[in-house]
mmCIF file with all atom_site columns, C-alpha atoms in Angstrom:
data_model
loop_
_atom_site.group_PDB
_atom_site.id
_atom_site.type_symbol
_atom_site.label_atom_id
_atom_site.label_alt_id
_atom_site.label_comp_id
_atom_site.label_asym_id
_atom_site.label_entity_id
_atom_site.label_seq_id
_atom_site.pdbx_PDB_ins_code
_atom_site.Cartn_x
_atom_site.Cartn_y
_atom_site.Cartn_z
_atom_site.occupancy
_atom_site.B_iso_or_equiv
_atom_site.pdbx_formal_charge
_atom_site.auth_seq_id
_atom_site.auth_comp_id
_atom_site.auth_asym_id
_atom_site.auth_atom_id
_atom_site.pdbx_PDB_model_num
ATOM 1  C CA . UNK A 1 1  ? 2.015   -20.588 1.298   1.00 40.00 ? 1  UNK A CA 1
ATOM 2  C CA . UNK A 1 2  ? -1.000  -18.171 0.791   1.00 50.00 ? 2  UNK A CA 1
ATOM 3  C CA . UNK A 1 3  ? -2.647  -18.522 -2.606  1.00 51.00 ? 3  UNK A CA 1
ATOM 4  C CA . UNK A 1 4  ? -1.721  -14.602 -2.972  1.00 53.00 ? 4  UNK A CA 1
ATOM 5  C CA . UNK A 1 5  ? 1.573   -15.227 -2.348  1.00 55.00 ? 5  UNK A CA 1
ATOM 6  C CA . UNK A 1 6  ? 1.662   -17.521 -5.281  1.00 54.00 ? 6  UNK A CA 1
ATOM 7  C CA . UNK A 1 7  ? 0.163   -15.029 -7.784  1.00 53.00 ? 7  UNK A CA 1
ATOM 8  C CA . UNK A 1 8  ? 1.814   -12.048 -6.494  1.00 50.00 ? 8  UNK A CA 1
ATOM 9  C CA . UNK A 1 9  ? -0.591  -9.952  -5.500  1.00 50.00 ? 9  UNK A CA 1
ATOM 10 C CA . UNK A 1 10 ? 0.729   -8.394  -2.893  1.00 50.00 ? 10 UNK A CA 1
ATOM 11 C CA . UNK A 1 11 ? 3.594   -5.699  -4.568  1.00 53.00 ? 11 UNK A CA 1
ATOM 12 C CA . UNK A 1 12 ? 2.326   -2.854  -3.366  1.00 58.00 ? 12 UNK A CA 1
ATOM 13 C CA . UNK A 1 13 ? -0.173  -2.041  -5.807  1.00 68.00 ? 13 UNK A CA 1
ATOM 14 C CA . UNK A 1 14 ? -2.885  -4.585  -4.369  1.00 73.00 ? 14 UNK A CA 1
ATOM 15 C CA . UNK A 1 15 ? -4.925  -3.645  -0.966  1.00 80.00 ? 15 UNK A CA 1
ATOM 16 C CA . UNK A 1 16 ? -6.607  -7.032  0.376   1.00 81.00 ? 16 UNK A CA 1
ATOM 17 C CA . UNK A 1 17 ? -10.030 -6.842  2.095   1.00 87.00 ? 17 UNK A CA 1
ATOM 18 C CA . UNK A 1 18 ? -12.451 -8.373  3.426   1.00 89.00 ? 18 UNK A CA 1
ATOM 19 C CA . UNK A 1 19 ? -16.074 -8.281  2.204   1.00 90.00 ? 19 UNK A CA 1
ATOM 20 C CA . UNK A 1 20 ? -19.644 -10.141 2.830   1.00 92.00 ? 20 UNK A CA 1
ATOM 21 C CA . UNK A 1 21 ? -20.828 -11.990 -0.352  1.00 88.00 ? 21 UNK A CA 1
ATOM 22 C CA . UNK A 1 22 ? -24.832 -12.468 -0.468  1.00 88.00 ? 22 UNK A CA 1
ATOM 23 C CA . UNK A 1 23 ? -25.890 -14.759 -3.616  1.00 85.00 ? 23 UNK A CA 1
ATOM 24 C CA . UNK A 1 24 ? -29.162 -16.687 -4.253  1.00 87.00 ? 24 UNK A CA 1
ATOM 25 C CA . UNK A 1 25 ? -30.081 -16.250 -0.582  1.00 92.00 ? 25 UNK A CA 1
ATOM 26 C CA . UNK A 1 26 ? -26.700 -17.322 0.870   1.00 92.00 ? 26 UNK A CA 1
ATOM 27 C CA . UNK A 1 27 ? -24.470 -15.491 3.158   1.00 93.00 ? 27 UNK A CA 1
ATOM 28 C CA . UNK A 1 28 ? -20.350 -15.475 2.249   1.00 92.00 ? 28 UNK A CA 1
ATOM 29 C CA . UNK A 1 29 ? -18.736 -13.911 5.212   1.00 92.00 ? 29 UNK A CA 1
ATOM 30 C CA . UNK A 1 30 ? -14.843 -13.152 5.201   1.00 87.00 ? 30 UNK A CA 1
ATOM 31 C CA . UNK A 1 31 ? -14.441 -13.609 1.355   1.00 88.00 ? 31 UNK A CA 1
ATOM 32 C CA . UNK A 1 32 ? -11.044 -11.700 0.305   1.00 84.00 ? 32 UNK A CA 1
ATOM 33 C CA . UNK A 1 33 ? -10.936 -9.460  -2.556  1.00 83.00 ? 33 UNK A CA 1
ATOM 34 C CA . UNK A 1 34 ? -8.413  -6.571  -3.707  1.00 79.00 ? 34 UNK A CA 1
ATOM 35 C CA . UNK A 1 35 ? -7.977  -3.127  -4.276  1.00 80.00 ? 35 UNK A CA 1
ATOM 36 C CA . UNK A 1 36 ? -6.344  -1.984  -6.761  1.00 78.00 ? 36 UNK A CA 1
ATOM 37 C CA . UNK A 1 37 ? -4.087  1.438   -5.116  1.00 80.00 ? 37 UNK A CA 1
ATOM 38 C CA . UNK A 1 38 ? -1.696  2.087   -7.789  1.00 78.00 ? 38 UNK A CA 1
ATOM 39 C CA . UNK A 1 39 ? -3.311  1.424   -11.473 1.00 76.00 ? 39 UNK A CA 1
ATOM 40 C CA . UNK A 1 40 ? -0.711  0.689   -13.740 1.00 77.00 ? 40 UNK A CA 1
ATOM 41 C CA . UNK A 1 41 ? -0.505  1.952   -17.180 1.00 79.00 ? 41 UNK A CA 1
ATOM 42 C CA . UNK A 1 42 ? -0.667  -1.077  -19.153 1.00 77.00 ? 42 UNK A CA 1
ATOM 43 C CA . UNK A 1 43 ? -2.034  -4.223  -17.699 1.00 78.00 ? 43 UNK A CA 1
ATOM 44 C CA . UNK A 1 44 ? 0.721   -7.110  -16.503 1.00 78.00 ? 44 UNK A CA 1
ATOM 45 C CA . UNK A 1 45 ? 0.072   -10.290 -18.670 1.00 84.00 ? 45 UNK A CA 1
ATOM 46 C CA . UNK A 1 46 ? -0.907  -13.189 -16.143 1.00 81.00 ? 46 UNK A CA 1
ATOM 47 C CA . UNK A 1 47 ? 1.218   -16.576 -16.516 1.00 85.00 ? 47 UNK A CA 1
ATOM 48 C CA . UNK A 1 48 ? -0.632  -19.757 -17.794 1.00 87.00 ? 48 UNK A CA 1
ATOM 49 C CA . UNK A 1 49 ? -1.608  -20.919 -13.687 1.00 88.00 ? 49 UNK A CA 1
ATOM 50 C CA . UNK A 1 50 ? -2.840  -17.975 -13.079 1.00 87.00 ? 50 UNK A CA 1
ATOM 51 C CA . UNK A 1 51 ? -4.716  -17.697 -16.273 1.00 91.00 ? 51 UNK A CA 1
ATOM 52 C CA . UNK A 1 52 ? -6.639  -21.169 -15.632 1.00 92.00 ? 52 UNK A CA 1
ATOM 53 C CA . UNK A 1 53 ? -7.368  -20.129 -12.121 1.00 90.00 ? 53 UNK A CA 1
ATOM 54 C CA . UNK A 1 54 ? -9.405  -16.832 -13.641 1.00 90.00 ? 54 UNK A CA 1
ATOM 55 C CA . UNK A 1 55 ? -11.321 -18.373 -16.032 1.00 93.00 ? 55 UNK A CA 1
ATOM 56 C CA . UNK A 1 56 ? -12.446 -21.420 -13.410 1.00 93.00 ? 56 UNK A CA 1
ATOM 57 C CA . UNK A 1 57 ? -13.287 -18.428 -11.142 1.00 90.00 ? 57 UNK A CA 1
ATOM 58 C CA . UNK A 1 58 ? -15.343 -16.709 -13.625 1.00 90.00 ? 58 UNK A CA 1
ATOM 59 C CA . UNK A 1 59 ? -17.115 -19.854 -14.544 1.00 92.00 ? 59 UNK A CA 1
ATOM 60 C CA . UNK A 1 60 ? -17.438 -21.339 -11.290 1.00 90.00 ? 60 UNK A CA 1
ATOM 61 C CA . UNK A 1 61 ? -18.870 -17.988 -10.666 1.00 86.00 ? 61 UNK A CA 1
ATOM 62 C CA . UNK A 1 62 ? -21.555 -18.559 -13.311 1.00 88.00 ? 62 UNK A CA 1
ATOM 63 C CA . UNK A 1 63 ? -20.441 -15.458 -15.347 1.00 89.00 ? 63 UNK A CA 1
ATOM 64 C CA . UNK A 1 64 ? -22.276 -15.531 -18.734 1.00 92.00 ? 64 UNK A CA 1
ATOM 65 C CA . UNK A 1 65 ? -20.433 -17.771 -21.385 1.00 95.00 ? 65 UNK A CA 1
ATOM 66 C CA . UNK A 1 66 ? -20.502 -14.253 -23.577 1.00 95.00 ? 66 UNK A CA 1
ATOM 67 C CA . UNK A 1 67 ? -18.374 -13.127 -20.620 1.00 94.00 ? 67 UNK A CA 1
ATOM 68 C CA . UNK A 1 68 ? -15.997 -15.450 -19.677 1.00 94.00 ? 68 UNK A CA 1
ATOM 69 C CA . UNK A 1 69 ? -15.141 -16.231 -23.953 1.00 96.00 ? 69 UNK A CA 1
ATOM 70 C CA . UNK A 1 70 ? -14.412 -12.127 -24.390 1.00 95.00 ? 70 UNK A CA 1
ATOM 71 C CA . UNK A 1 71 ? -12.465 -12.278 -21.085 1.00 94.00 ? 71 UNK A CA 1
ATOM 72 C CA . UNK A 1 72 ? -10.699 -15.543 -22.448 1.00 95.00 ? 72 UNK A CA 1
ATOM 73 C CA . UNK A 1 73 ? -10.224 -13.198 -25.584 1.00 94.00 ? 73 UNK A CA 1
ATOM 74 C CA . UNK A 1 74 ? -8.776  -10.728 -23.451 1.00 92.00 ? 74 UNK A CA 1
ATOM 75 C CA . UNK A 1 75 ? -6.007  -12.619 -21.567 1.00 91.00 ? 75 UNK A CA 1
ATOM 76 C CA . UNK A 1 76 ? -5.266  -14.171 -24.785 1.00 91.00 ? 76 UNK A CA 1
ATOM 77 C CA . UNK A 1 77 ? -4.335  -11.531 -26.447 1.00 89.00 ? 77 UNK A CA 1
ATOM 78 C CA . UNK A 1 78 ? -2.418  -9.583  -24.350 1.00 87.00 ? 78 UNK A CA 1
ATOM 79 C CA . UNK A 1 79 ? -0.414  -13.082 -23.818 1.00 86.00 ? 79 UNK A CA 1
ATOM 80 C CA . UNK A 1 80 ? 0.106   -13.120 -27.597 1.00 85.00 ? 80 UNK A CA 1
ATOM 81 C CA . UNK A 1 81 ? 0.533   -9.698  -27.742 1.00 79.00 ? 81 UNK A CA 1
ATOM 82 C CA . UNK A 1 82 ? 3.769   -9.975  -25.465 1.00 75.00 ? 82 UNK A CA 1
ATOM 83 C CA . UNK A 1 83 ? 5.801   -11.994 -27.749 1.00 69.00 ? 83 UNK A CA 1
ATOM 84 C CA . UNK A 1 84 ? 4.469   -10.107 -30.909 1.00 66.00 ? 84 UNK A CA 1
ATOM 85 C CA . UNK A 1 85 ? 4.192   -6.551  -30.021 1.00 61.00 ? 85 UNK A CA 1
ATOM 86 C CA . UNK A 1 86 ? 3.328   -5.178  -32.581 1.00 62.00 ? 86 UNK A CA 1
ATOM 87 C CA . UNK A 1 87 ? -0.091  -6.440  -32.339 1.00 55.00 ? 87 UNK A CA 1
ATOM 88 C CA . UNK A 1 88 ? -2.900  -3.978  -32.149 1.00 59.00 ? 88 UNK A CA 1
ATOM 89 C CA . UNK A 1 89 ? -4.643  -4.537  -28.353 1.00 54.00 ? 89 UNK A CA 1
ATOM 90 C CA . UNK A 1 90 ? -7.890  -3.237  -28.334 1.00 56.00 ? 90 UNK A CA 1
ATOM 91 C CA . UNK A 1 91 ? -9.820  -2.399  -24.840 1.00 53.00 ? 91 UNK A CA 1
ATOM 92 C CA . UNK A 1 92 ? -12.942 -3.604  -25.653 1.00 51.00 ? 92 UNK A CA 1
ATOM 93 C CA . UNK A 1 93 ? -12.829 -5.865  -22.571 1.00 48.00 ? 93 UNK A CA 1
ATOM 94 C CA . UNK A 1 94 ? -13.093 -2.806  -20.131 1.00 45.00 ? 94 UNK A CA 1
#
């Protein structure tokens, strides 16, 4: 099994591609990415996995620590926000 196939990307909304990374002088060829075709109108809250698996990308990634905390923020909130939805979500994040 794909690791798409286990976070779902691929339900019609999601275009895969493939793109050339270049970072501190190295060359990442074949590196997959996604379109987004079909923008939903509220954002789909990710599960716990698939939570973990963005913020080790980000960091991995060496995103700024500001960055990765308010995108922590971000997922965290719309997580809590789907059991309590009342909850004011602000899109700061984006």
């Amino acid at each position: 099994m794909r690791i798409s196939d286990q976070i779902g990307i691929h339900l019609g909304s999601d275009k895969p591609e493939q793109v050339k990374v270049f970072c501190k002088g190295q060359v990442y060829t074949h590196v997959r990415t996604y379109t987004v075709i079909n923008k939903l109108q509220q954002e789909l809250v990710a599960n716990g996995w698939y939570f973990d698996v963005v913020m080790r990308g980000a960091i991995t990634c060496g995103l700024t620590e500001e960055y990765c905390w308010r995108l922590f923020e971000h997922m965290y909130r719309l997580q809590k926000y789907q059991f309590q939805p009342n909850l004011q979500l602000e899109s700061k994040y984006y």
